PDB file of C-alpha atoms in Angstrom:
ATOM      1  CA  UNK A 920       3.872  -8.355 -11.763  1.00 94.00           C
ATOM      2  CA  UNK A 921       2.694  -4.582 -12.982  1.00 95.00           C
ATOM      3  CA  UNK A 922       3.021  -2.980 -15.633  1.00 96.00           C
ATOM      4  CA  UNK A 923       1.375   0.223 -17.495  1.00 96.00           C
ATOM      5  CA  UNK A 924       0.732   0.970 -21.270  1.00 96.00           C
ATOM      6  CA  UNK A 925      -0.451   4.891 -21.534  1.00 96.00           C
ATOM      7  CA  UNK A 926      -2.138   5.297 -18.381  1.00 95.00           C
ATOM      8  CA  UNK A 927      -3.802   8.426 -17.617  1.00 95.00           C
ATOM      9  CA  UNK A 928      -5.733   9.845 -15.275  1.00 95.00           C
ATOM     10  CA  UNK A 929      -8.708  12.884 -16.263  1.00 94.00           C
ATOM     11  CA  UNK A 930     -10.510  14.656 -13.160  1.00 91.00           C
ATOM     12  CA  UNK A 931     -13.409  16.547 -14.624  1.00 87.00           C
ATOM     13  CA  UNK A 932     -15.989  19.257 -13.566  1.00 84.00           C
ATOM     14  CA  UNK A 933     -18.699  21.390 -15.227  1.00 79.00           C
ATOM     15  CA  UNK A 934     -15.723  24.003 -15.092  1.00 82.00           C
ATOM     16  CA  UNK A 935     -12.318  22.525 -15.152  1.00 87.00           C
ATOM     17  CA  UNK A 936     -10.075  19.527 -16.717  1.00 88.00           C
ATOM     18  CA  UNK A 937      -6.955  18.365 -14.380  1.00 88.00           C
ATOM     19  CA  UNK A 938      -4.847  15.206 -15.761  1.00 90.00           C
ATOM     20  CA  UNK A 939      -3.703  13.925 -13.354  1.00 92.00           C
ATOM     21  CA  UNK A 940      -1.611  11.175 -14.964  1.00 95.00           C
ATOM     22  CA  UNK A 941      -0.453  11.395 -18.246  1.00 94.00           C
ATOM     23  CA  UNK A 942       0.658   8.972 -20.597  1.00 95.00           C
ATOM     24  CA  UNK A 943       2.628   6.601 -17.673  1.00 95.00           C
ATOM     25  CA  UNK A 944       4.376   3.547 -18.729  1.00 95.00           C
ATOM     26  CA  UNK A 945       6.509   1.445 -16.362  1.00 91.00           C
ATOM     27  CA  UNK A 946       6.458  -1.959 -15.129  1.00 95.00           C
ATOM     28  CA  UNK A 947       7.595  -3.862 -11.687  1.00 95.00           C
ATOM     29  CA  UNK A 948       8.982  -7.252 -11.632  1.00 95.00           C
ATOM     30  CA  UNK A 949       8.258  -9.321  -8.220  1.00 95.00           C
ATOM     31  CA  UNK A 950      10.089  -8.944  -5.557  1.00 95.00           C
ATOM     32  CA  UNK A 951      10.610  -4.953  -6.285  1.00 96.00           C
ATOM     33  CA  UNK A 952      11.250  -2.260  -3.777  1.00 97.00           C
ATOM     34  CA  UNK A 953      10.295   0.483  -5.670  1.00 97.00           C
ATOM     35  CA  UNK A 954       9.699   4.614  -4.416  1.00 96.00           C
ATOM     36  CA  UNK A 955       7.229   7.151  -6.613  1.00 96.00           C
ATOM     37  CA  UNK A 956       8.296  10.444  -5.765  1.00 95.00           C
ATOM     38  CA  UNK A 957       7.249  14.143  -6.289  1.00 90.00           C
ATOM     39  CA  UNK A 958       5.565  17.276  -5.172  1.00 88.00           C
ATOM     40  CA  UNK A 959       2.672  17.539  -3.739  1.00 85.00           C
ATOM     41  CA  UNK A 960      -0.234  17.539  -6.443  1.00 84.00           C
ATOM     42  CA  UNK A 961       2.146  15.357  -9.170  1.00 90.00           C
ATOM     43  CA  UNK A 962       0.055  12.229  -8.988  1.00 90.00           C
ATOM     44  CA  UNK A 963       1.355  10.023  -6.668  1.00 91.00           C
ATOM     45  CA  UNK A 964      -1.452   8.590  -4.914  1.00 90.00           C
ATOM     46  CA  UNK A 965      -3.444   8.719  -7.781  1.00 93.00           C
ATOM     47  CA  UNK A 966      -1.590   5.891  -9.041  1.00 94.00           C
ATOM     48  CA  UNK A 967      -1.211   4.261  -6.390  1.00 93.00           C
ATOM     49  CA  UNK A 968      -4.892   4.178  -5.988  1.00 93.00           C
ATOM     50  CA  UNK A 969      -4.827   2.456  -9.677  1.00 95.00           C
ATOM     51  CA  UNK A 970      -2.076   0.038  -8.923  1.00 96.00           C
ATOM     52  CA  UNK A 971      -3.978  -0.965  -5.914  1.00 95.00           C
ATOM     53  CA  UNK A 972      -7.460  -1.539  -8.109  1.00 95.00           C
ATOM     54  CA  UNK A 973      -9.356   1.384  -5.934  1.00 93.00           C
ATOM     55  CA  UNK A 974      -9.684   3.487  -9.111  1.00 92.00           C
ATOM     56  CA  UNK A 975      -9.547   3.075 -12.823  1.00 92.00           C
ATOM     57  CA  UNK A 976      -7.614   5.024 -15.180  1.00 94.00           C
ATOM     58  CA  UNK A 977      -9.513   7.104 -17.601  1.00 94.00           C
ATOM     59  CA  UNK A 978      -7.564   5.661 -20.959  1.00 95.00           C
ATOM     60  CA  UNK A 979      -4.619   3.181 -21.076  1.00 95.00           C
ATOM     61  CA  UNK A 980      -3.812  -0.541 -19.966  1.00 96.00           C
ATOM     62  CA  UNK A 981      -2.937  -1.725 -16.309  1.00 96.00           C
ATOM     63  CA  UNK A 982      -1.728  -5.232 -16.252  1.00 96.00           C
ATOM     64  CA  UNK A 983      -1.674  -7.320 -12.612  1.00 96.00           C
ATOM     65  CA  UNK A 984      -0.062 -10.579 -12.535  1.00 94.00           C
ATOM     66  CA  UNK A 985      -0.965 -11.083 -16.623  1.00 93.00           C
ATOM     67  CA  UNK A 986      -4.129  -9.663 -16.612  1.00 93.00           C
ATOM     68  CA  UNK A 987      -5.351  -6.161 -18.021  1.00 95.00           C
ATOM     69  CA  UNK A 988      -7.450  -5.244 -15.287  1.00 95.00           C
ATOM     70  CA  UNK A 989      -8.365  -1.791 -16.383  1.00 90.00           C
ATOM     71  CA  UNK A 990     -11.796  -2.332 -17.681  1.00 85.00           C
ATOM     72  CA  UNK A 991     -12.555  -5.059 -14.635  1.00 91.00           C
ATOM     73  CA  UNK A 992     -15.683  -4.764 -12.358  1.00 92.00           C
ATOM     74  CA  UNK A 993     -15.381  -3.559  -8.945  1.00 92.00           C
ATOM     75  CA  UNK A 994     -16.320  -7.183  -7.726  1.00 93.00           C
ATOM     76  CA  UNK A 995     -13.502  -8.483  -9.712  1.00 94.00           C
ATOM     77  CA  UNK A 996     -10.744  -5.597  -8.702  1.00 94.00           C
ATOM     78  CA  UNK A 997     -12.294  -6.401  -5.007  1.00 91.00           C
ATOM     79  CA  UNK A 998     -11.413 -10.075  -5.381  1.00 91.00           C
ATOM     80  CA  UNK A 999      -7.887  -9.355  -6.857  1.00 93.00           C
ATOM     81  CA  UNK A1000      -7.148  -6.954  -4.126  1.00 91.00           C
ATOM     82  CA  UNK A1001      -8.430  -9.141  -1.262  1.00 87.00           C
ATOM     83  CA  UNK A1002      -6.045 -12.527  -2.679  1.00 88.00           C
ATOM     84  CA  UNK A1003      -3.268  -9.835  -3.468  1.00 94.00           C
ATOM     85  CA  UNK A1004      -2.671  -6.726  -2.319  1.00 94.00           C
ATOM     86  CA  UNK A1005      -2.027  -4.968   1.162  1.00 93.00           C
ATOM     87  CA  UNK A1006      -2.025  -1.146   1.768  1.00 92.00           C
ATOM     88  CA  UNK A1007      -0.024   1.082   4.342  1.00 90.00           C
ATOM     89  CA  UNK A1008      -1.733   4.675   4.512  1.00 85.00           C
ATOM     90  CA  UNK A1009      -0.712   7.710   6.083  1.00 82.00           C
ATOM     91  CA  UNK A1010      -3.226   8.306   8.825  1.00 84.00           C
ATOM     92  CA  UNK A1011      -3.122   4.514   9.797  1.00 86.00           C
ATOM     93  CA  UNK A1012      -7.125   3.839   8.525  1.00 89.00           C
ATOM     94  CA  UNK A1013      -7.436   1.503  11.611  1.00 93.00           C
ATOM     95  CA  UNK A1014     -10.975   1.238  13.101  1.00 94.00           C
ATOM     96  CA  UNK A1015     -10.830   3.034  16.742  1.00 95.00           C
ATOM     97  CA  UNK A1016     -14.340   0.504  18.268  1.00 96.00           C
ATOM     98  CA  UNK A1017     -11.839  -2.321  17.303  1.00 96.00           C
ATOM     99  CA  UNK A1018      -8.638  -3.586  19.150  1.00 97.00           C
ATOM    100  CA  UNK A1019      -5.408  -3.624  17.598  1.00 97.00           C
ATOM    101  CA  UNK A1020      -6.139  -7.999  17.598  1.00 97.00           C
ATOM    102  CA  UNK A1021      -9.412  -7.177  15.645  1.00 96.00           C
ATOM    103  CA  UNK A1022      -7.695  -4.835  13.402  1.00 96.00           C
ATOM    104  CA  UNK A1023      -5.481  -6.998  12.101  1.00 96.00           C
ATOM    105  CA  UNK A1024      -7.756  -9.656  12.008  1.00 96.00           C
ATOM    106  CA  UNK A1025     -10.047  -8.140   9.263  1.00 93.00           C
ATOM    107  CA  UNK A1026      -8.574  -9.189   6.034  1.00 91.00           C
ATOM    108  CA  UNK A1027      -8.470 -13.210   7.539  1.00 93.00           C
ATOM    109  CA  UNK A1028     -11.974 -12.618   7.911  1.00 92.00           C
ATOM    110  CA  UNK A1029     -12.616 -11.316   4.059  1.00 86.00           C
ATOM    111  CA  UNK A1030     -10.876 -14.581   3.055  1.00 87.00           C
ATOM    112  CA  UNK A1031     -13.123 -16.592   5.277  1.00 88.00           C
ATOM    113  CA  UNK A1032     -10.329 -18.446   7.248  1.00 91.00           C
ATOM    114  CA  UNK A1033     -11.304 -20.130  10.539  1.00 94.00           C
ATOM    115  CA  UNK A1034     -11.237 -18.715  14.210  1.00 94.00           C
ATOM    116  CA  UNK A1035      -8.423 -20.906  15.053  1.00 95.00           C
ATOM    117  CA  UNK A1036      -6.170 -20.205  12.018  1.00 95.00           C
ATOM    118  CA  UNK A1037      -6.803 -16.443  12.209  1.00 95.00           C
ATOM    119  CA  UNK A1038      -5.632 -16.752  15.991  1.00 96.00           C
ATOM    120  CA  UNK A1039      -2.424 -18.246  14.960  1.00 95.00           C
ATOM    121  CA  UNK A1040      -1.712 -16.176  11.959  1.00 94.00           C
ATOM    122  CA  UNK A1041      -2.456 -13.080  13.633  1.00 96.00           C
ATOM    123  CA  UNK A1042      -0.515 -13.543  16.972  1.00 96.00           C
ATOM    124  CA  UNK A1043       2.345 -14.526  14.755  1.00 93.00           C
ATOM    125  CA  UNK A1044       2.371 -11.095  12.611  1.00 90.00           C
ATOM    126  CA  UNK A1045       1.539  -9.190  16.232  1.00 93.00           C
ATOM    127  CA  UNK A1046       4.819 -10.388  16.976  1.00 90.00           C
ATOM    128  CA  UNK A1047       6.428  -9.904  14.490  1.00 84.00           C
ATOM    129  CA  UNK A1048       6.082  -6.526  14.721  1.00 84.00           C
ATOM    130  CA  UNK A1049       6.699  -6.429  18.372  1.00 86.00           C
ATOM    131  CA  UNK A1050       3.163  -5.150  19.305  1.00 91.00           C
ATOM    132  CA  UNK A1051       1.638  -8.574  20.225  1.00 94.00           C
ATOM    133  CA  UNK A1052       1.151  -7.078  24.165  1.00 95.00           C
ATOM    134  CA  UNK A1053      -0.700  -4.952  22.855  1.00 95.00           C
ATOM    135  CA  UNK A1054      -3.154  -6.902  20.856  1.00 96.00           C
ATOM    136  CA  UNK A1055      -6.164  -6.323  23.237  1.00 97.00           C
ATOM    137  CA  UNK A1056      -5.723  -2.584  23.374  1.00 97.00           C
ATOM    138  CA  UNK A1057      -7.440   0.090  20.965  1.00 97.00           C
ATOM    139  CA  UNK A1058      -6.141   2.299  18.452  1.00 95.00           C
ATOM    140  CA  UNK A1059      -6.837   5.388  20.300  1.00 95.00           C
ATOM    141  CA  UNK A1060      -4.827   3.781  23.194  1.00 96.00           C
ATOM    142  CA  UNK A1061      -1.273   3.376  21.604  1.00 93.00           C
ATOM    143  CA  UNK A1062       1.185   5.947  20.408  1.00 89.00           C
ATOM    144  CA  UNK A1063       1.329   6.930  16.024  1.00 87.00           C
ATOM    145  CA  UNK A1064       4.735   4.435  15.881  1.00 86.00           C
ATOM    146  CA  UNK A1065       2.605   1.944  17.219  1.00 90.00           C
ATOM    147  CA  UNK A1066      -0.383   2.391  15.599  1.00 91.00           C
ATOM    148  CA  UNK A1067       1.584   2.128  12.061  1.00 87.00           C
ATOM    149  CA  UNK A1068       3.016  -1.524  13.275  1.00 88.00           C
ATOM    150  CA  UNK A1069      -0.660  -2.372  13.853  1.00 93.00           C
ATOM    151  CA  UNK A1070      -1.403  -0.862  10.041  1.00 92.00           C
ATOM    152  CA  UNK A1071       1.757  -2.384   8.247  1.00 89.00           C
ATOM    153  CA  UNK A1072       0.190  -5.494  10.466  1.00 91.00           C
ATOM    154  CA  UNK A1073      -3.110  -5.817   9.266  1.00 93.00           C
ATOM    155  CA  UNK A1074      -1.492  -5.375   5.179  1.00 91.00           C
ATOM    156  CA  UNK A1075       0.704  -8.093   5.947  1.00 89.00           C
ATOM    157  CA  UNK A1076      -1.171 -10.957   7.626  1.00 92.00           C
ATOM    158  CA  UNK A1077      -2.725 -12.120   4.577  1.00 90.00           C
ATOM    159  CA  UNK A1078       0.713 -12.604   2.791  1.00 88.00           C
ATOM    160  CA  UNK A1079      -0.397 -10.420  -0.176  1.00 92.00           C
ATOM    161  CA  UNK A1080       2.047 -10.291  -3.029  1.00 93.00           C
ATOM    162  CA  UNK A1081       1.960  -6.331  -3.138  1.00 95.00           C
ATOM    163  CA  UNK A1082       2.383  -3.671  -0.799  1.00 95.00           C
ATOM    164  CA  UNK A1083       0.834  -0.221  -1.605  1.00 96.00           C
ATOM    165  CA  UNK A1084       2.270   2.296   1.155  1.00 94.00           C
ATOM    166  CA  UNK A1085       0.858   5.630   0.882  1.00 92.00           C
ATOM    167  CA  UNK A1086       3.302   8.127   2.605  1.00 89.00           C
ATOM    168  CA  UNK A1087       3.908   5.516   5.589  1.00 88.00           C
ATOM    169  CA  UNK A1088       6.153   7.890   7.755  1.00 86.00           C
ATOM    170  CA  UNK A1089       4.244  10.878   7.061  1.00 82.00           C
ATOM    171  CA  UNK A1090       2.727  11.316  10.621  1.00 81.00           C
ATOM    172  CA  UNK A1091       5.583   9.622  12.534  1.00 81.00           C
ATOM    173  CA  UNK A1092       8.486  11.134  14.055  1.00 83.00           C
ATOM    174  CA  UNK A1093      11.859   9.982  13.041  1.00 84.00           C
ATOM    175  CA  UNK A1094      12.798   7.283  14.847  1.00 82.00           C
ATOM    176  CA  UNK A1095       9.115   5.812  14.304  1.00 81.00           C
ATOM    177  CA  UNK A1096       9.745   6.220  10.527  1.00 84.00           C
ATOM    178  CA  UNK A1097      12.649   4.625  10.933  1.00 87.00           C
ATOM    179  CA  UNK A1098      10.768   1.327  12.609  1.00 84.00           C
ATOM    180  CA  UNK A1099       8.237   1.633  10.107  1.00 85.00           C
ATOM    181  CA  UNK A1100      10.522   2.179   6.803  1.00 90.00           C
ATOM    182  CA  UNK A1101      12.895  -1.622   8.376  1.00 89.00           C
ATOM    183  CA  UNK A1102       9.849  -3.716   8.849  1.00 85.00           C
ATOM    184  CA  UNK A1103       9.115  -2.719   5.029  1.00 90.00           C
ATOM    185  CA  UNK A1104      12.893  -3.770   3.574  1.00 92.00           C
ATOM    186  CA  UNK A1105      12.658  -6.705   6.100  1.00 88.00           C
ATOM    187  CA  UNK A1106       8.994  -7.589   4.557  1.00 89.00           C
ATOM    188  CA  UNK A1107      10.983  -6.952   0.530  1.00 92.00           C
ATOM    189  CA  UNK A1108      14.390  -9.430   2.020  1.00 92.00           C
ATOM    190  CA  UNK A1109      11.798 -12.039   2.281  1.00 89.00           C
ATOM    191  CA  UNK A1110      10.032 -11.768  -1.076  1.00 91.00           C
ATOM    192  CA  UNK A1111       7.126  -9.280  -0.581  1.00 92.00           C
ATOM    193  CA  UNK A1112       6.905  -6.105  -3.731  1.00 95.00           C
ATOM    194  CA  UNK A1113       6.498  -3.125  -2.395  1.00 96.00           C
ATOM    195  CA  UNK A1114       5.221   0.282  -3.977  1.00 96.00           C
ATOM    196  CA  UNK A1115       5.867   3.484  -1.732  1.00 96.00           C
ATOM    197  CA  UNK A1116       4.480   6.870  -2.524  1.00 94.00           C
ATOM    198  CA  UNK A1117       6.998   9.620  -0.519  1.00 92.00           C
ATOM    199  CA  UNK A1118       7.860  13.064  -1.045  1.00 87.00           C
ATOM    200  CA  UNK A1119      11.518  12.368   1.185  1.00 88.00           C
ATOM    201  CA  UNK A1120      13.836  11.277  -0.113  1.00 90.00           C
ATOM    202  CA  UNK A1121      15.626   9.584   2.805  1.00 91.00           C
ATOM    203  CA  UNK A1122      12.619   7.399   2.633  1.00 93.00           C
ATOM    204  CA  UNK A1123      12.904   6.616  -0.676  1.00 94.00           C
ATOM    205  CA  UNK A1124      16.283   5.226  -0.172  1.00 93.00           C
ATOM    206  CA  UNK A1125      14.986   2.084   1.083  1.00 94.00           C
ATOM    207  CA  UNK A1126      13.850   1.323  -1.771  1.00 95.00           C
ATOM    208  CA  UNK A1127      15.814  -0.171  -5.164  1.00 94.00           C
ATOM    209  CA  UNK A1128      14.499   1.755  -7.635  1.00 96.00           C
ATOM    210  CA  UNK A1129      13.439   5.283  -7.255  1.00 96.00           C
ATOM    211  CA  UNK A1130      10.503   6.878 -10.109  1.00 96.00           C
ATOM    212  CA  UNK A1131       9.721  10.537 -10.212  1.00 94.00           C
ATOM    213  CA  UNK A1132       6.559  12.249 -10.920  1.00 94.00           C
ATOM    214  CA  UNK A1133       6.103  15.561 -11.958  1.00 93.00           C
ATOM    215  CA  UNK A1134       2.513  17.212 -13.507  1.00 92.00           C
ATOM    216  CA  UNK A1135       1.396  13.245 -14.052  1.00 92.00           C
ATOM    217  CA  UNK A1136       4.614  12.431 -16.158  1.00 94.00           C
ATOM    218  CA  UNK A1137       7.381   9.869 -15.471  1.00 95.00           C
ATOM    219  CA  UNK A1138      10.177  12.535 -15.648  1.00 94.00           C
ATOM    220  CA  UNK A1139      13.208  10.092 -14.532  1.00 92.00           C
ATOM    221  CA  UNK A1140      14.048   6.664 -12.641  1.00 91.00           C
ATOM    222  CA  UNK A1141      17.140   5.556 -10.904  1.00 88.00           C
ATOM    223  CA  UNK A1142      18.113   2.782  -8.818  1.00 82.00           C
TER     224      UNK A1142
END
């Protein structure tokens, strides 16, 4: 499904150079669980904002489903990542003047499915995720565990092949993490690659395959 020839990542000012990424190669076969790890600073989300077509590396080859997308258009990485890919972030990213319903709702909408379809499909993922008595309530109303069913929600209802999660238990207490990091390996039992980004390594236990970062390098990988 991925995979990475030489990717690297340059940040650049009037004063200062930082590589972010240097040289990565790796690849991830459908159906994956797979945890980046590393300190703070290493790179993490910098490639995960690659693998998930929200930036571009600065040299190198990123291939998605067959295609080197490196050198693609943001119209085309939009389209790809629309059709493919669902994202889990930290702080949630839900929209507070929309209910948790609406929320979830808003990638059905980008792929222009009808009012009664979105209904169906949405109610269904609301429940899976045991929040559907919740639907007409707003972000600002429901506790952080809740909030991250609502956000693994919303990157699931449009069955993307790919799951980007960004630190997913970062702002949730333990037993929350714990709800958060099950619906993920339930999500991966049924088919669905996932990418997670953590720094804890109890997290990344879940996964199947664990890759660590340190100063933009693949140091090591396990499973």
């Amino acid at each position: 499904m991925i995979k990475t020839v030489n990717l690297s990542k340059v940040f650049r000012t009037e004063e200062i150079e930082t590589r972010a990424l240097n040289h990565i190669c790796f690849e991830l076969k459908k159906g994956e669980f797979v945890a980046i790890m590393g300190p703070s600073g290493c790179g993490k989300s910098t490639l995960l904002n690659i693998l998930g077509l929200l930036d571009n590396p600065t040299t190198g080859d990123y291939f998605f489903l067959g295609q080197n997308v490196s050198r693609m258009t943001e119209r085309q990485h939009a389209k790809i990542r629309k059709q493919n890919i669902g994202f889990v972030f930290q702080n949630f990213n839900l929209i507070d003047e929309l209910s948790v319903f609406e929320n979830v709702e808003l990638p059905l909408l980008y792929l222009g499915m009808s009012a009664k379809d979105r209904k169906i499909r949405v109610d269904h993922i609301l429940d899976q995720v045991e929040i559907l008595q919740r639907k007409n309530h707003f972000p600002m109303q429901l506790s952080g565990g809740q909030q991250q069913r609502v956000a693994v929600a919303r990157a699931v209802v449009a069955n993307p092949l790919l799951i980007l999660a960004d630190e997913p238990t970062g702002n949730l207490d333990s037993s929350h993490g714990e709800e958060v990091l099950n619906m993920l390996t339930k999500l991966n039992d049924k088919g669905t690659t996932i990418v997670m980004v953590t720094h804890n390594l109890h997290d990344a236990k879940y996964s199947r395959r664990i890759i660590n970062l340190f100063d933009g390098q693949i140091i090591s990988e396990r499973s």
